PDB file of C-alpha atoms and ligand atoms in Angstrom:
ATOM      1  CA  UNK A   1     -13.206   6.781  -5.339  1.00 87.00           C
ATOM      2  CA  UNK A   2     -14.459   4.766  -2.803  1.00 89.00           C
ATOM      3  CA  UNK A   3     -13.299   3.548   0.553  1.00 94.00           C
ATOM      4  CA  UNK A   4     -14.007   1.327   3.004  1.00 92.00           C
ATOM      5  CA  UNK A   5     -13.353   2.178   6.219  1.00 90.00           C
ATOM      6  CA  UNK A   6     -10.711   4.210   7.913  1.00 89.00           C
ATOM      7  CA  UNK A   7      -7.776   4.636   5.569  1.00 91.00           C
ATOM      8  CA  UNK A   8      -4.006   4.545   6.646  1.00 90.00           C
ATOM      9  CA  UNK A   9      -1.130   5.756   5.088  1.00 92.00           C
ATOM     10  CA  UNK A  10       2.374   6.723   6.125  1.00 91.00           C
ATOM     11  CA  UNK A  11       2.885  10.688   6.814  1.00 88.00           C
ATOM     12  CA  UNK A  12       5.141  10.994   3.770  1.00 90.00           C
ATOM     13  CA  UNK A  13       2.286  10.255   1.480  1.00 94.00           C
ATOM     14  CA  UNK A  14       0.276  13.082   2.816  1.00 92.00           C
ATOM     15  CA  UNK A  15      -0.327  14.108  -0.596  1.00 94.00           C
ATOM     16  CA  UNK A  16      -0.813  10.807  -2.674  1.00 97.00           C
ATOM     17  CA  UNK A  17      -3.694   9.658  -4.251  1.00 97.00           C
ATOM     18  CA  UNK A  18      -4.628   6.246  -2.162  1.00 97.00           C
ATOM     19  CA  UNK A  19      -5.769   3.668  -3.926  1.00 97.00           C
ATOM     20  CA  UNK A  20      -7.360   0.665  -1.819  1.00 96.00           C
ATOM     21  CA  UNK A  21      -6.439  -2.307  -3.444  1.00 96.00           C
ATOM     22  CA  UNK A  22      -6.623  -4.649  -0.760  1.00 95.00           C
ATOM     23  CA  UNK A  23      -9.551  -4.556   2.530  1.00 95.00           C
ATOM     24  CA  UNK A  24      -7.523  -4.795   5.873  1.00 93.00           C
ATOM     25  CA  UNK A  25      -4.407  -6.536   7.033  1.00 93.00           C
ATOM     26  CA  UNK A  26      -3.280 -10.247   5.969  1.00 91.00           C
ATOM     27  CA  UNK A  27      -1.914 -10.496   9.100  1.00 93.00           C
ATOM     28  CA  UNK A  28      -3.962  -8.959  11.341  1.00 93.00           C
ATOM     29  CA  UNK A  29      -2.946 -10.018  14.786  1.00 94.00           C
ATOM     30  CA  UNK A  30      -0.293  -7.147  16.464  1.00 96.00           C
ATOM     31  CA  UNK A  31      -1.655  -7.166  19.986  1.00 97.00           C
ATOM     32  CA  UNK A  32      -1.410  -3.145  20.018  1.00 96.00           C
ATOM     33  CA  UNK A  33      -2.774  -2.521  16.671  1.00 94.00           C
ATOM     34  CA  UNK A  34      -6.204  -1.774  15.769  1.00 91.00           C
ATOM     35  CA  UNK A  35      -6.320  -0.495  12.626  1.00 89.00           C
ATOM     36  CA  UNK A  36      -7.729  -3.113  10.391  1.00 88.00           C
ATOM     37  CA  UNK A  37      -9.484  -4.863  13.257  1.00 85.00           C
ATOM     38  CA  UNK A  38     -12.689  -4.376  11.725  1.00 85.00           C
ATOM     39  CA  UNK A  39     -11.936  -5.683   8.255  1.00 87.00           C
ATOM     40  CA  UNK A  40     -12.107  -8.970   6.826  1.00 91.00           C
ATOM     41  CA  UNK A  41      -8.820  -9.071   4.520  1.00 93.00           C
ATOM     42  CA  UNK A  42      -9.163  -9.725   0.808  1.00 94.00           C
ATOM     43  CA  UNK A  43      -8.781  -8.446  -2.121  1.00 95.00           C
ATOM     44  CA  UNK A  44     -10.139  -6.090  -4.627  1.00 95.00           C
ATOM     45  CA  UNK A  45     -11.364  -7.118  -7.595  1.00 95.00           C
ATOM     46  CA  UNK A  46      -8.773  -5.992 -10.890  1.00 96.00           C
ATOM     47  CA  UNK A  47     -12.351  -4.150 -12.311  1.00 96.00           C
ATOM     48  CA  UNK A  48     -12.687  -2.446  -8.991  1.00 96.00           C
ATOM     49  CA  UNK A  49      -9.670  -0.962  -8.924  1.00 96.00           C
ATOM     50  CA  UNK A  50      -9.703   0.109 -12.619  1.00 97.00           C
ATOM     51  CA  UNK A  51     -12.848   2.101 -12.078  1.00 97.00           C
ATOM     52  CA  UNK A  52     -10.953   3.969  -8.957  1.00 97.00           C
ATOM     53  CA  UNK A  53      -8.626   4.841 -11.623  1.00 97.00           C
ATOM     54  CA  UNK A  54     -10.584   5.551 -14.138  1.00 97.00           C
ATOM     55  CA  UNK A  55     -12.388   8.139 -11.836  1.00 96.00           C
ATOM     56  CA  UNK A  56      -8.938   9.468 -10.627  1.00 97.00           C
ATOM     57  CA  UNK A  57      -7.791  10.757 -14.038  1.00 96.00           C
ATOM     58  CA  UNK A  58      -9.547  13.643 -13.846  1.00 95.00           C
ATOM     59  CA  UNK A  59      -7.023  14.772 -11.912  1.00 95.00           C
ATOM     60  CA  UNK A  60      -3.924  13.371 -13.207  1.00 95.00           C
ATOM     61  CA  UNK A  61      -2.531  16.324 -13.723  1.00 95.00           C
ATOM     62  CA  UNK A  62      -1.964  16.363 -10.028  1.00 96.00           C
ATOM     63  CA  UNK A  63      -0.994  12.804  -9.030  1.00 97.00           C
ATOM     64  CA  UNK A  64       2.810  12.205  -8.374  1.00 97.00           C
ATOM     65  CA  UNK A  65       2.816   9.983  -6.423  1.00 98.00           C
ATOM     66  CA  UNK A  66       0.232   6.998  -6.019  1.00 98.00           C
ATOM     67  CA  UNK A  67      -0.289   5.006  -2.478  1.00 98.00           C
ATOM     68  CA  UNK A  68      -1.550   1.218  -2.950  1.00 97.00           C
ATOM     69  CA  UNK A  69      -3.685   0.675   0.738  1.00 96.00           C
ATOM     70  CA  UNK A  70      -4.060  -1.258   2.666  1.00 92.00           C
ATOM     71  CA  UNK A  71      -2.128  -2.817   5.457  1.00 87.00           C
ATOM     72  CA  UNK A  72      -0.391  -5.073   3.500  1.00 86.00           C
ATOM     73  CA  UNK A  73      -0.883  -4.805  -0.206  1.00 92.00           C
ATOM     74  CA  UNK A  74       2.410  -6.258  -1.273  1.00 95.00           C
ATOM     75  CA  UNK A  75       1.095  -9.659  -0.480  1.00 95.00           C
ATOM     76  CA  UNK A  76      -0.784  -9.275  -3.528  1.00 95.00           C
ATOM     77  CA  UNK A  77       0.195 -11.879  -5.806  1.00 96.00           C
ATOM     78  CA  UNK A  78       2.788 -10.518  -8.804  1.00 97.00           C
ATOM     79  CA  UNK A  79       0.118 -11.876 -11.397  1.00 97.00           C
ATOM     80  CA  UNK A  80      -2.576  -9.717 -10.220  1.00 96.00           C
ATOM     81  CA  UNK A  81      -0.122  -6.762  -9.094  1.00 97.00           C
ATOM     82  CA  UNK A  82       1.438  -6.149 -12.019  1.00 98.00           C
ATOM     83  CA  UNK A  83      -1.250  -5.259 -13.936  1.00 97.00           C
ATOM     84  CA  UNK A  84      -2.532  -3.415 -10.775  1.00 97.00           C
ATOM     85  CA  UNK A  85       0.855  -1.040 -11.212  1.00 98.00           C
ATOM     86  CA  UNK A  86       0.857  -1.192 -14.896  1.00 98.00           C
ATOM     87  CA  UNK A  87      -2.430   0.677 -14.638  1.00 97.00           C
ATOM     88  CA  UNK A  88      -1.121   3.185 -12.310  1.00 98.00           C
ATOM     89  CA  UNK A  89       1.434   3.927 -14.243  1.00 97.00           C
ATOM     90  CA  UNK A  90      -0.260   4.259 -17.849  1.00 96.00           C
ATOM     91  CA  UNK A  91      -3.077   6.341 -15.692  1.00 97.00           C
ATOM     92  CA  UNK A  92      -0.828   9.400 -14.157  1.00 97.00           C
ATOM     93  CA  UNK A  93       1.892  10.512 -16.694  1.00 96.00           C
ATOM     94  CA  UNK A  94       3.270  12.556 -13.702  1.00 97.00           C
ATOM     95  CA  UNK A  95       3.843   9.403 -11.526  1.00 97.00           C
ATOM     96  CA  UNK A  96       6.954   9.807 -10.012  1.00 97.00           C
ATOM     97  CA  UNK A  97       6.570   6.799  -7.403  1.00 97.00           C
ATOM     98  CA  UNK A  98       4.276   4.467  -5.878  1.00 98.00           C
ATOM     99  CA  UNK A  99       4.190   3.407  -2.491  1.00 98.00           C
ATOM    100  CA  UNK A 100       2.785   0.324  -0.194  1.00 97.00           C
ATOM    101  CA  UNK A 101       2.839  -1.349   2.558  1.00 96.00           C
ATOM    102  CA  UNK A 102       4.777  -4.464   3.024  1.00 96.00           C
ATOM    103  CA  UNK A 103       5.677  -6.742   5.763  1.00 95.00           C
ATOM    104  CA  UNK A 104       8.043  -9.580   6.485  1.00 97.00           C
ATOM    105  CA  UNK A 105       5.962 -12.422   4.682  1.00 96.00           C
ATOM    106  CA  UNK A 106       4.296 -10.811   2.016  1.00 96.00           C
ATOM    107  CA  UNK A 107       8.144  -9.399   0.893  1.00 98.00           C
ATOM    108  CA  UNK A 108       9.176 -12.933   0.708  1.00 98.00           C
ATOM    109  CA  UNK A 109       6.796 -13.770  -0.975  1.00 97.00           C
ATOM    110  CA  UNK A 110       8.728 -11.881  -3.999  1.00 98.00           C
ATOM    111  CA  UNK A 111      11.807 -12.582  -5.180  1.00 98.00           C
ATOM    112  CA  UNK A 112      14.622  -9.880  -5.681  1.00 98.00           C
ATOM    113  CA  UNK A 113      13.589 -10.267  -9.767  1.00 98.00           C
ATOM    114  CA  UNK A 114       9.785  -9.581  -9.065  1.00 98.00           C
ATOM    115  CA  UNK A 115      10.968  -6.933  -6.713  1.00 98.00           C
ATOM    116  CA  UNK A 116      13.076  -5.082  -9.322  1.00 98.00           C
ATOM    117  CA  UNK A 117       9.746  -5.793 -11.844  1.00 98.00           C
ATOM    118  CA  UNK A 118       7.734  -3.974  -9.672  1.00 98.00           C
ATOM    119  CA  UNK A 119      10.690  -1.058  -9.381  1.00 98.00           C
ATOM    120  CA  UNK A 120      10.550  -1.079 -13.114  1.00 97.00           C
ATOM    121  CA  UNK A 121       7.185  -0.265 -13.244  1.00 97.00           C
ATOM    122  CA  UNK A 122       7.130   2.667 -10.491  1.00 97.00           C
ATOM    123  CA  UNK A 123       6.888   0.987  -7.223  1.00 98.00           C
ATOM    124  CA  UNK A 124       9.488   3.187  -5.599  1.00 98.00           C
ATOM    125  CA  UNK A 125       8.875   2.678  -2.030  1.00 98.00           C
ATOM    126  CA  UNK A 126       7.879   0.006   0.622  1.00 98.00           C
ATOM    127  CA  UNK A 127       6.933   0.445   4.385  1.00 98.00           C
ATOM    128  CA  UNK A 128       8.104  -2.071   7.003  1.00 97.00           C
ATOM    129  CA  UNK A 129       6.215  -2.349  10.115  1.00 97.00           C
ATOM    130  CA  UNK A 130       9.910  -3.277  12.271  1.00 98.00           C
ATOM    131  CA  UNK A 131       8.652  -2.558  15.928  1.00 98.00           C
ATOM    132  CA  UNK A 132      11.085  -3.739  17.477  1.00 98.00           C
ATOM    133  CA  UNK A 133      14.937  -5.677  17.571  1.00 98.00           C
ATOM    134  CA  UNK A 134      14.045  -7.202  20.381  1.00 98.00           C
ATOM    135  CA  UNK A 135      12.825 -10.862  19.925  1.00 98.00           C
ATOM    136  CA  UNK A 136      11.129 -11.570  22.904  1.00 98.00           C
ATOM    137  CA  UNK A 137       9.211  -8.011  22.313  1.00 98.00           C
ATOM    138  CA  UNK A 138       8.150  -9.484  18.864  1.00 98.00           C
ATOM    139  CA  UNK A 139       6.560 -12.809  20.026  1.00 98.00           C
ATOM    140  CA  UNK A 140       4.826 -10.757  22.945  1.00 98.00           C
ATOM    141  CA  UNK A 141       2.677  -8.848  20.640  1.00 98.00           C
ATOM    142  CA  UNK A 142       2.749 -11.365  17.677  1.00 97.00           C
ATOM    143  CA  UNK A 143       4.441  -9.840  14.973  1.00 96.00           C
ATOM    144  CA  UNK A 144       4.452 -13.109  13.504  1.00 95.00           C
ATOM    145  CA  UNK A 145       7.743 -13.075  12.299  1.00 96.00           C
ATOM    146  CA  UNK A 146      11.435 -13.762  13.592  1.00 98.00           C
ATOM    147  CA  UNK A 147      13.882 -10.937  13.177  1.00 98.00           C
ATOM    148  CA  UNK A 148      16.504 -13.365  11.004  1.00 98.00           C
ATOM    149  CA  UNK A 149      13.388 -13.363   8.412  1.00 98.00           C
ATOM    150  CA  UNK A 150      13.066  -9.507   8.570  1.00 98.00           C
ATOM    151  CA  UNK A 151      16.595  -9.064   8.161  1.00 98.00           C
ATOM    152  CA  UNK A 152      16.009 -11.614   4.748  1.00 98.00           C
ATOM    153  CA  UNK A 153      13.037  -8.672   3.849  1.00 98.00           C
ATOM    154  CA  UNK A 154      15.034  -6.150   4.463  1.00 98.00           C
ATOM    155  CA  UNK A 155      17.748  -6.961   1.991  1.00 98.00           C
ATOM    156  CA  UNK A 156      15.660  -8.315  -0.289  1.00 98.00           C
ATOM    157  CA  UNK A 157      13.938  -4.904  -0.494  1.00 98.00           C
ATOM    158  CA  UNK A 158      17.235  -3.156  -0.385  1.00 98.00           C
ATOM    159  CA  UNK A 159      18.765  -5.338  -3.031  1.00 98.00           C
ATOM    160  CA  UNK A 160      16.384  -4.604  -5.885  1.00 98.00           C
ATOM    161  CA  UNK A 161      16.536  -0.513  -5.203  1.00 98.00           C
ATOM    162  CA  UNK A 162      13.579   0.003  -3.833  1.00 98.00           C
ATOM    163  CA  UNK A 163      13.596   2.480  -0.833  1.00 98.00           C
ATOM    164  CA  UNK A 164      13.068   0.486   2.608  1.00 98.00           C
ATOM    165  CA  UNK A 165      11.360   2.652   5.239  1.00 98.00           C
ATOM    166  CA  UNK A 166      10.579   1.050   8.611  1.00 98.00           C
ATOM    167  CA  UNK A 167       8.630   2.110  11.610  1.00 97.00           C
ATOM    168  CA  UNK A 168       9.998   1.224  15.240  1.00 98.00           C
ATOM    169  CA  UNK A 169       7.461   1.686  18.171  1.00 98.00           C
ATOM    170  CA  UNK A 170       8.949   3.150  21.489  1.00 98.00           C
ATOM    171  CA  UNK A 171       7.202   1.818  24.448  1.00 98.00           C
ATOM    172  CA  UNK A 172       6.221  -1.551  22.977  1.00 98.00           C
ATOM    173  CA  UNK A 173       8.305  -3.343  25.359  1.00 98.00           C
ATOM    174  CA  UNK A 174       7.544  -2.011  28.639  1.00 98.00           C
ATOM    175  CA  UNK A 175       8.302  -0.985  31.403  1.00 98.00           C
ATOM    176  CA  UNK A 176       9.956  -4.421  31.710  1.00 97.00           C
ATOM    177  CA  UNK A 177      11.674  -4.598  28.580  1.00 98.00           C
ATOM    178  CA  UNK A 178      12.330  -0.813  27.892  1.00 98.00           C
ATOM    179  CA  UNK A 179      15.873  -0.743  27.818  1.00 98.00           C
ATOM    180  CA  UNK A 180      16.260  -4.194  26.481  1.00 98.00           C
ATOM    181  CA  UNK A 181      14.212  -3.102  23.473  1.00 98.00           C
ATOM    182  CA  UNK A 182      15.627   0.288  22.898  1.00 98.00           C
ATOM    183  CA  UNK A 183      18.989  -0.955  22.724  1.00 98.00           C
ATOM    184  CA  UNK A 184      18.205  -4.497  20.845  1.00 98.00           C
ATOM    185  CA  UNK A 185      15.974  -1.717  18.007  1.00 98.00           C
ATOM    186  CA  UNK A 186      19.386   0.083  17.604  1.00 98.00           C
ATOM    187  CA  UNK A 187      21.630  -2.919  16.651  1.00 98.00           C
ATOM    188  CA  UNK A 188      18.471  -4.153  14.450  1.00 98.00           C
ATOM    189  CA  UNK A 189      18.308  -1.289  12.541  1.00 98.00           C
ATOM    190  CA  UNK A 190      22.527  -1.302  12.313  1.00 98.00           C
ATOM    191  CA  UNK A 191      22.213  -4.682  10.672  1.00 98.00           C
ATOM    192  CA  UNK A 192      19.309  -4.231   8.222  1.00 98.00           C
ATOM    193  CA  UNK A 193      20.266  -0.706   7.045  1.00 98.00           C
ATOM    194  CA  UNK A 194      17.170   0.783   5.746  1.00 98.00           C
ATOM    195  CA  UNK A 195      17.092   4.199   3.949  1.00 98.00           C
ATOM    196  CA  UNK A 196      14.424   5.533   6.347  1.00 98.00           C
ATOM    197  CA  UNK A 197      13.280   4.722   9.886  1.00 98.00           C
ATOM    198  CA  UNK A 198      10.791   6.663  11.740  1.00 97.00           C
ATOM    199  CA  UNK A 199       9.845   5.940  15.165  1.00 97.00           C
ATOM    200  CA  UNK A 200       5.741   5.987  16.765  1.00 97.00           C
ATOM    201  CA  UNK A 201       5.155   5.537  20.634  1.00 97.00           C
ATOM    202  CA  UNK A 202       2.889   3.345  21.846  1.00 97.00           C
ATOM    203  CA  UNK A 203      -0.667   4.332  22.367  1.00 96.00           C
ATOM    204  CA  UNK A 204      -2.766   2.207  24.021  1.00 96.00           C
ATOM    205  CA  UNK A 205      -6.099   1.741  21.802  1.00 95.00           C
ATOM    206  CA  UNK A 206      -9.038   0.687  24.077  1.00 95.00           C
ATOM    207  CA  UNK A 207     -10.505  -2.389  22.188  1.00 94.00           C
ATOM    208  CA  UNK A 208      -7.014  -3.958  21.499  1.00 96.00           C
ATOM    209  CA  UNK A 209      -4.768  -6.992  23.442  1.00 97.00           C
ATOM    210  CA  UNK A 210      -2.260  -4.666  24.742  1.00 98.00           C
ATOM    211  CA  UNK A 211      -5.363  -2.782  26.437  1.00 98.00           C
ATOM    212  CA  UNK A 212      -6.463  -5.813  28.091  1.00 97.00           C
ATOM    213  CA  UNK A 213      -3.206  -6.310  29.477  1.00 98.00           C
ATOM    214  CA  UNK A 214      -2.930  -3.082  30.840  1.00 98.00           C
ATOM    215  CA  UNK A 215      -5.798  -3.711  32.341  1.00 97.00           C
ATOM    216  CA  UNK A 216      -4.707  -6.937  33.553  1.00 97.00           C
ATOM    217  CA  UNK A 217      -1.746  -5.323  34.492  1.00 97.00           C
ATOM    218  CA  UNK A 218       0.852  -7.477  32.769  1.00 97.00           C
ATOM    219  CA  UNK A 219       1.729  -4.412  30.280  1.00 98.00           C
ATOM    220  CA  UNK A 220       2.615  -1.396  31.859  1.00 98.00           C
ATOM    221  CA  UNK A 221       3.933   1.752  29.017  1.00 98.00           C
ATOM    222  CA  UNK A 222       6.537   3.629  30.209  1.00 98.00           C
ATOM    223  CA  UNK A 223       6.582   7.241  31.328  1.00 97.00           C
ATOM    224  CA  UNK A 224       7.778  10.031  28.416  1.00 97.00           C
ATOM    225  CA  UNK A 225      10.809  10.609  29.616  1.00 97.00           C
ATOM    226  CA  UNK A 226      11.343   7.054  29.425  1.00 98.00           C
ATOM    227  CA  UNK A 227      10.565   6.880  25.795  1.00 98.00           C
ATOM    228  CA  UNK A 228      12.725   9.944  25.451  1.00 98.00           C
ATOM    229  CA  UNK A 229      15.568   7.405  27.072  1.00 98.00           C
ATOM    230  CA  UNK A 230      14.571   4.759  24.569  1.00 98.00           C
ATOM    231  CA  UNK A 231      15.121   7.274  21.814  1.00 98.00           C
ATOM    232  CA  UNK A 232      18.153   8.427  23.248  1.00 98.00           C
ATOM    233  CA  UNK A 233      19.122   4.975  23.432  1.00 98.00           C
ATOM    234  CA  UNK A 234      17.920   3.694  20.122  1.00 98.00           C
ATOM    235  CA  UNK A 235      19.600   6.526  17.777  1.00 98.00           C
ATOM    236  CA  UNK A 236      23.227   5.821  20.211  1.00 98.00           C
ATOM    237  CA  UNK A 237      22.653   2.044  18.817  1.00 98.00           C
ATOM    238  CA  UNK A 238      22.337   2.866  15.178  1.00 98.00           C
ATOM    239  CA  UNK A 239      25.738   2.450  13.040  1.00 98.00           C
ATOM    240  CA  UNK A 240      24.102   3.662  10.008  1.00 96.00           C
ATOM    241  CA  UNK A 241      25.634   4.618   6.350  1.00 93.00           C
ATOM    242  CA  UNK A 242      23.042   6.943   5.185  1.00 96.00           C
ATOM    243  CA  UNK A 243      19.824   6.687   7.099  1.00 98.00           C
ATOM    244  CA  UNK A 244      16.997   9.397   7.620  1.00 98.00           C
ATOM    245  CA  UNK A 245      15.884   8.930  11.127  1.00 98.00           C
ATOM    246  CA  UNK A 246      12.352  10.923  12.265  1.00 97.00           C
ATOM    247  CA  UNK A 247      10.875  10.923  15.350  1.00 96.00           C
ATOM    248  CA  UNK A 248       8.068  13.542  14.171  1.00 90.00           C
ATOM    249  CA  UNK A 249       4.676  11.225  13.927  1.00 91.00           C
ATOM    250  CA  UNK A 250       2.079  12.856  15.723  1.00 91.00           C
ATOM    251  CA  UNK A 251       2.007  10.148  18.640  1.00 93.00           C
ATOM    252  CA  UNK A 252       5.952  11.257  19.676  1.00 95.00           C
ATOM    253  CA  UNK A 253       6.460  13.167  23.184  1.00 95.00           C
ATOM    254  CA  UNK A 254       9.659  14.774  21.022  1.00 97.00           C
ATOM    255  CA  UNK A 255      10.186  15.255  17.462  1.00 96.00           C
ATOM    256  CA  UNK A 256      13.732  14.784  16.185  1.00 97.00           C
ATOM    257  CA  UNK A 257      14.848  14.199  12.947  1.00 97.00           C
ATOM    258  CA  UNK A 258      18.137  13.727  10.761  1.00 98.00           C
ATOM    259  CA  UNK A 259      20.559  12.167   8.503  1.00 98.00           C
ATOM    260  CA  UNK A 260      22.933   9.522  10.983  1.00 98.00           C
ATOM    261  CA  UNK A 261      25.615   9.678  11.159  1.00 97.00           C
ATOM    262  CA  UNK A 262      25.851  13.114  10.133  1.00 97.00           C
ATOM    263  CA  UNK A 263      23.505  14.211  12.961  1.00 98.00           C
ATOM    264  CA  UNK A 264      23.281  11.764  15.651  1.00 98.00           C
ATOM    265  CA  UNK A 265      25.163  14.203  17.999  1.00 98.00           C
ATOM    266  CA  UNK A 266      23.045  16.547  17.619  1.00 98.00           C
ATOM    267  CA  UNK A 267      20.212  14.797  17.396  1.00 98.00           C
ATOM    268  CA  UNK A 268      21.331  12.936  20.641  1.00 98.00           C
ATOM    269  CA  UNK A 269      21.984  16.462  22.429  1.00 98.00           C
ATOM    270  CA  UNK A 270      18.638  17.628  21.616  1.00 97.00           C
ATOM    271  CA  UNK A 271      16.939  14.715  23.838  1.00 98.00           C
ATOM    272  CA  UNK A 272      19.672  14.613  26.191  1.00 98.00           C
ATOM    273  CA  UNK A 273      18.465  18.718  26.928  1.00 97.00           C
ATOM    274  CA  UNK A 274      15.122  17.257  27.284  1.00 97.00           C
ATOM    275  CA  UNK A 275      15.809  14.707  29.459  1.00 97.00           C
ATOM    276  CA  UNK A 276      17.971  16.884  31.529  1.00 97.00           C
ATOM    277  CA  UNK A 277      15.549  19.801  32.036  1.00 96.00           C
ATOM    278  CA  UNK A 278      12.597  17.461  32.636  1.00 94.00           C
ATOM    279  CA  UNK A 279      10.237  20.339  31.802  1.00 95.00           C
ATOM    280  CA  UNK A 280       6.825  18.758  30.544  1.00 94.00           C
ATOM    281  CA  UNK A 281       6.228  22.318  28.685  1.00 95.00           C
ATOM    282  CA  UNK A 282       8.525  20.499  26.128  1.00 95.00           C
ATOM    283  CA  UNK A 283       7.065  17.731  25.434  1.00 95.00           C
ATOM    284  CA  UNK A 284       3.978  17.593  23.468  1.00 94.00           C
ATOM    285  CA  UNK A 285       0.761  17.917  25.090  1.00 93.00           C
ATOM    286  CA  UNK A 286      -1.021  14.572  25.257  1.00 91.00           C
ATOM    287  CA  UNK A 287      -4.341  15.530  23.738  1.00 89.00           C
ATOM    288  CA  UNK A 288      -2.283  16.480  20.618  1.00 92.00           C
ATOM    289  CA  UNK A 289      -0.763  12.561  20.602  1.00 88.00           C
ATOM    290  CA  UNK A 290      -2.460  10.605  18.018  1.00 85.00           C
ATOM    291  CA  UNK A 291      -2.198   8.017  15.927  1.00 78.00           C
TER     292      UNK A 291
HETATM  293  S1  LIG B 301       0.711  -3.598  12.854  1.00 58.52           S
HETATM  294 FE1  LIG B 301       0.698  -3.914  10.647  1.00 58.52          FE
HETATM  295  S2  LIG B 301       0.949  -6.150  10.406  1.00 58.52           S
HETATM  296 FE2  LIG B 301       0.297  -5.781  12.524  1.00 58.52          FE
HETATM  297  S3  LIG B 301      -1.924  -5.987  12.470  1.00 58.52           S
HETATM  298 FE3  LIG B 301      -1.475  -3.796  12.236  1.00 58.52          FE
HETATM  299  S4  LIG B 301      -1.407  -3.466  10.023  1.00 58.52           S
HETATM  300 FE4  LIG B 301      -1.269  -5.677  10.355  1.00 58.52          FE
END
């Protein structure tokens, strides 16, 4: 298999095979993001990626579930995907899903019909990189998108059963815009309705916009206990049907995690404790926050 540079992946595919179809992130411009920063985005060639599966078969026996990198692979056009997931699928008669990264453009790209083509053929899954419900939030670190179009996404992944799993990022507001954000992320997640949401904290990556501006001074992150507020305050915002909600990634001061509605009280108790008792011994340490 080979790789070029640092690989990401969402913790639930901890044990996929990743397959890097595309180099880097279309998009490419979230002030606090540096993962792709040193790519150039394009595309693998379709004899590239065949001879990455070719070598993975060797251990089909093992592969259940396949992981298309990188930051944005769905904006792959369907000509050259499909046959990218038809060999996936022929490869690993074990496949149960496949999973990739998607984001408010590239899903539009598709239609609900190429959407439900691409279910068809084992693409079970699709990450949304939400941030934040908060508008203003979203033009600050350029998203690039307008939350009426991620709603659009949203649906349109949710309308041709494929599982929609977003990421929120506590913190991203501010100090200034902390409780603005928390609150606005709640409602936003109310109205799109995805099956999972897991939330990240802001870490400031040296290198990146948002550094400079803490530097400059015009971004200051807030303190853990008031992420631990914009939890609190995010999870009391969320009207959800039947949503898995996980604050657990590695760069969280508190993990929580449940069904809503069925636990948001206790979920909600469980920070409330921490909030209460203010006992750093709680929280995670910060040299285990990553990432
Ligand atoms: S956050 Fe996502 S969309 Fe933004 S630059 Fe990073 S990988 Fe690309």
């Amino acid at each position: 298999m080979r790789y070029e540079g640092a690989i990401y992946r969402p913790p639930s595919e901890a044990e996929s095979l990743i397959l890097q179809v595309t180099i880097g992130c279309s998009h490419n411009k979230c002030t606090f993001c540096s993962s792709f920063k040193d790519k150039k985005f394009r595309l693998r060639s379709f004899e590239e990626v065949k001879e990455d599966v070719e070598e993975a078969k060797q251990y089909a026996r093992y592969i259940k579930k396949v992981f298309i990198a990188d930051g944005d692979a769905l904006i792959i056009p369907q000509k050259r995907l499909i046959p990218i997931v038809e060999l996936i699928k022929n490869a690993f008669p074990k496949l149960e899903r496949i999973g990739l990264y998607g984001n408010t453009k590239s899903i539009l790209k598709k239609s609900v019909e190429e959407l439900k083509e691409l279910k068809e053929l084992g693409v079970g899954i699709i990450y949304l990189g939400v941030e934040t419900g908060d508008q203003v939030v979203l033009d600050r670190v350029c998203k690039g998108t307008v939350l009426d179009k991620t709603a659009e996404a949203a649906k349109r992944v949710k309308d041709s059963g494929i599982i929609l799993s977003v990421t929120i990022l506590l913190g991203i507001g501010g100090v200034e815009r902390s409780k603005i954000h928390a609150e606005a992320t709640g409602k936003f997640l109310t109205r799109i309705q995805p099956d999972y949401a897991g939330a990240l904290s802001v870490i400031v990556v040296p290198g990146t916009v948002l550094a400079e501006e803490v530097k400059k001074g015009t971004f200051e992150v807030p303190n853990p206990y008031m992420l631990l507020e914009e939890l609190y305050t995010m999870i009391e915002n969320i009207d959800a049907d039947h949503l898995y909600f996980a604050s657990n990634h590695a760069s969280n001061y508190l993990p929580v995690k449940g069904w809503l509605p069925e636990e948001k009280d206790a979920m909600l108790k469980a920070i409330k404790h921490v909030l209460q008792q203010k006992d750093p011994s709680m929280l995670r340490p910060e040299y285990m926050r990553a990432l």
